[in-house]
Amino acid sequence: MEILLQLVYSGVALGMIYAVIAFGYQLTFQTS
């Protein structure tokens, strides 16, 4: 159970990072 919780937590963290990167790329392409 502990491993599953850690996997979900790391998955959410990775998703947040990817969302921030995608948002940054969108912002960069919109301005140029």
Coordinates of N, CA and C in Angstrom, one line a residue:
M1 N 0.8 -1.2 0.0 CA 0.0 0.0 0.0 C 0.9 1.3 0.0
E2 N 2.0 1.2 0.7 CA 2.9 2.4 0.8 C 3.5 2.7 -0.5
I3 N 3.8 1.6 -1.3 CA 4.5 1.8 -2.6 C 3.5 2.4 -3.6
L4 N 2.2 2.0 -3.5 CA 1.2 2.5 -4.4 C 1.0 4.0 -4.1
L5 N 1.0 4.4 -2.9 CA 0.8 5.8 -2.5 C 2.0 6.6 -3.0
Q6 N 3.2 6.1 -2.9 CA 4.4 6.8 -3.4 C 4.3 6.9 -4.9
L7 N 3.8 5.9 -5.6 CA 3.8 5.9 -7.0 C 2.8 7.0 -7.5
V8 N 1.6 7.1 -6.8 CA 0.6 8.1 -7.1 C 1.1 9.5 -6.9
Y9 N 1.8 9.6 -5.8 CA 2.4 10.9 -5.4 C 3.4 11.4 -6.4
S10 N 4.3 10.5 -6.8 CA 5.3 10.9 -7.8 C 4.7 11.1 -9.2
G11 N 3.6 10.4 -9.5 CA 2.9 10.6 -10.8 C 2.3 12.0 -10.8
V12 N 1.7 12.4 -9.7 CA 1.0 13.7 -9.7 C 2.1 14.8 -9.8
A13 N 3.2 14.6 -9.1 CA 4.3 15.6 -9.2 C 4.8 15.7 -10.6
L14 N 5.0 14.6 -11.3 CA 5.5 14.6 -12.6 C 4.5 15.3 -13.6
G15 N 3.2 15.0 -13.3 CA 2.1 15.6 -14.1 C 2.1 17.2 -14.0
M16 N 2.4 17.6 -12.7 CA 2.4 19.1 -12.4 C 3.6 19.7 -13.2
I17 N 4.8 19.0 -13.2 CA 5.9 19.5 -13.8 C 5.7 19.6 -15.4
Y18 N 5.1 18.6 -15.9 CA 4.8 18.5 -17.4 C 3.8 19.6 -17.7
A19 N 2.8 19.9 -16.8 CA 1.8 21.0 -17.0 C 2.5 22.3 -17.1
V20 N 3.4 22.5 -16.2 CA 4.2 23.8 -16.1 C 5.0 24.0 -17.4
I21 N 5.7 23.0 -17.8 CA 6.5 23.0 -19.0 C 5.6 23.3 -20.2
A22 N 4.5 22.6 -20.3 CA 3.6 22.8 -21.5 C 3.0 24.3 -21.5
F23 N 2.7 24.8 -20.3 CA 2.2 26.1 -20.1 C 3.3 27.2 -20.6
G24 N 4.5 26.9 -20.2 CA 5.6 27.7 -20.6 C 5.8 27.8 -22.1
Y25 N 5.8 26.6 -22.7 CA 5.9 26.5 -24.2 C 4.8 27.3 -24.9
Q26 N 3.6 27.1 -24.4 CA 2.4 27.8 -25.0 C 2.6 29.3 -24.9
L27 N 3.0 29.8 -23.7 CA 3.2 31.2 -23.5 C 4.3 31.7 -24.4
T28 N 5.4 31.0 -24.6 CA 6.5 31.4 -25.5 C 6.0 31.5 -27.0
F29 N 5.3 30.5 -27.4 CA 4.8 30.4 -28.8 C 3.8 31.5 -29.1
Q30 N 3.0 31.9 -28.1 CA 2.0 32.9 -28.2 C 2.6 34.3 -28.4
T31 N 3.6 34.6 -27.6 CA 4.3 35.9 -27.7 C 5.0 36.1 -29.0
S32 N 5.7 35.1 -29.5 CA 6.5 35.2 -30.7 C 5.7 35.2 -32.0

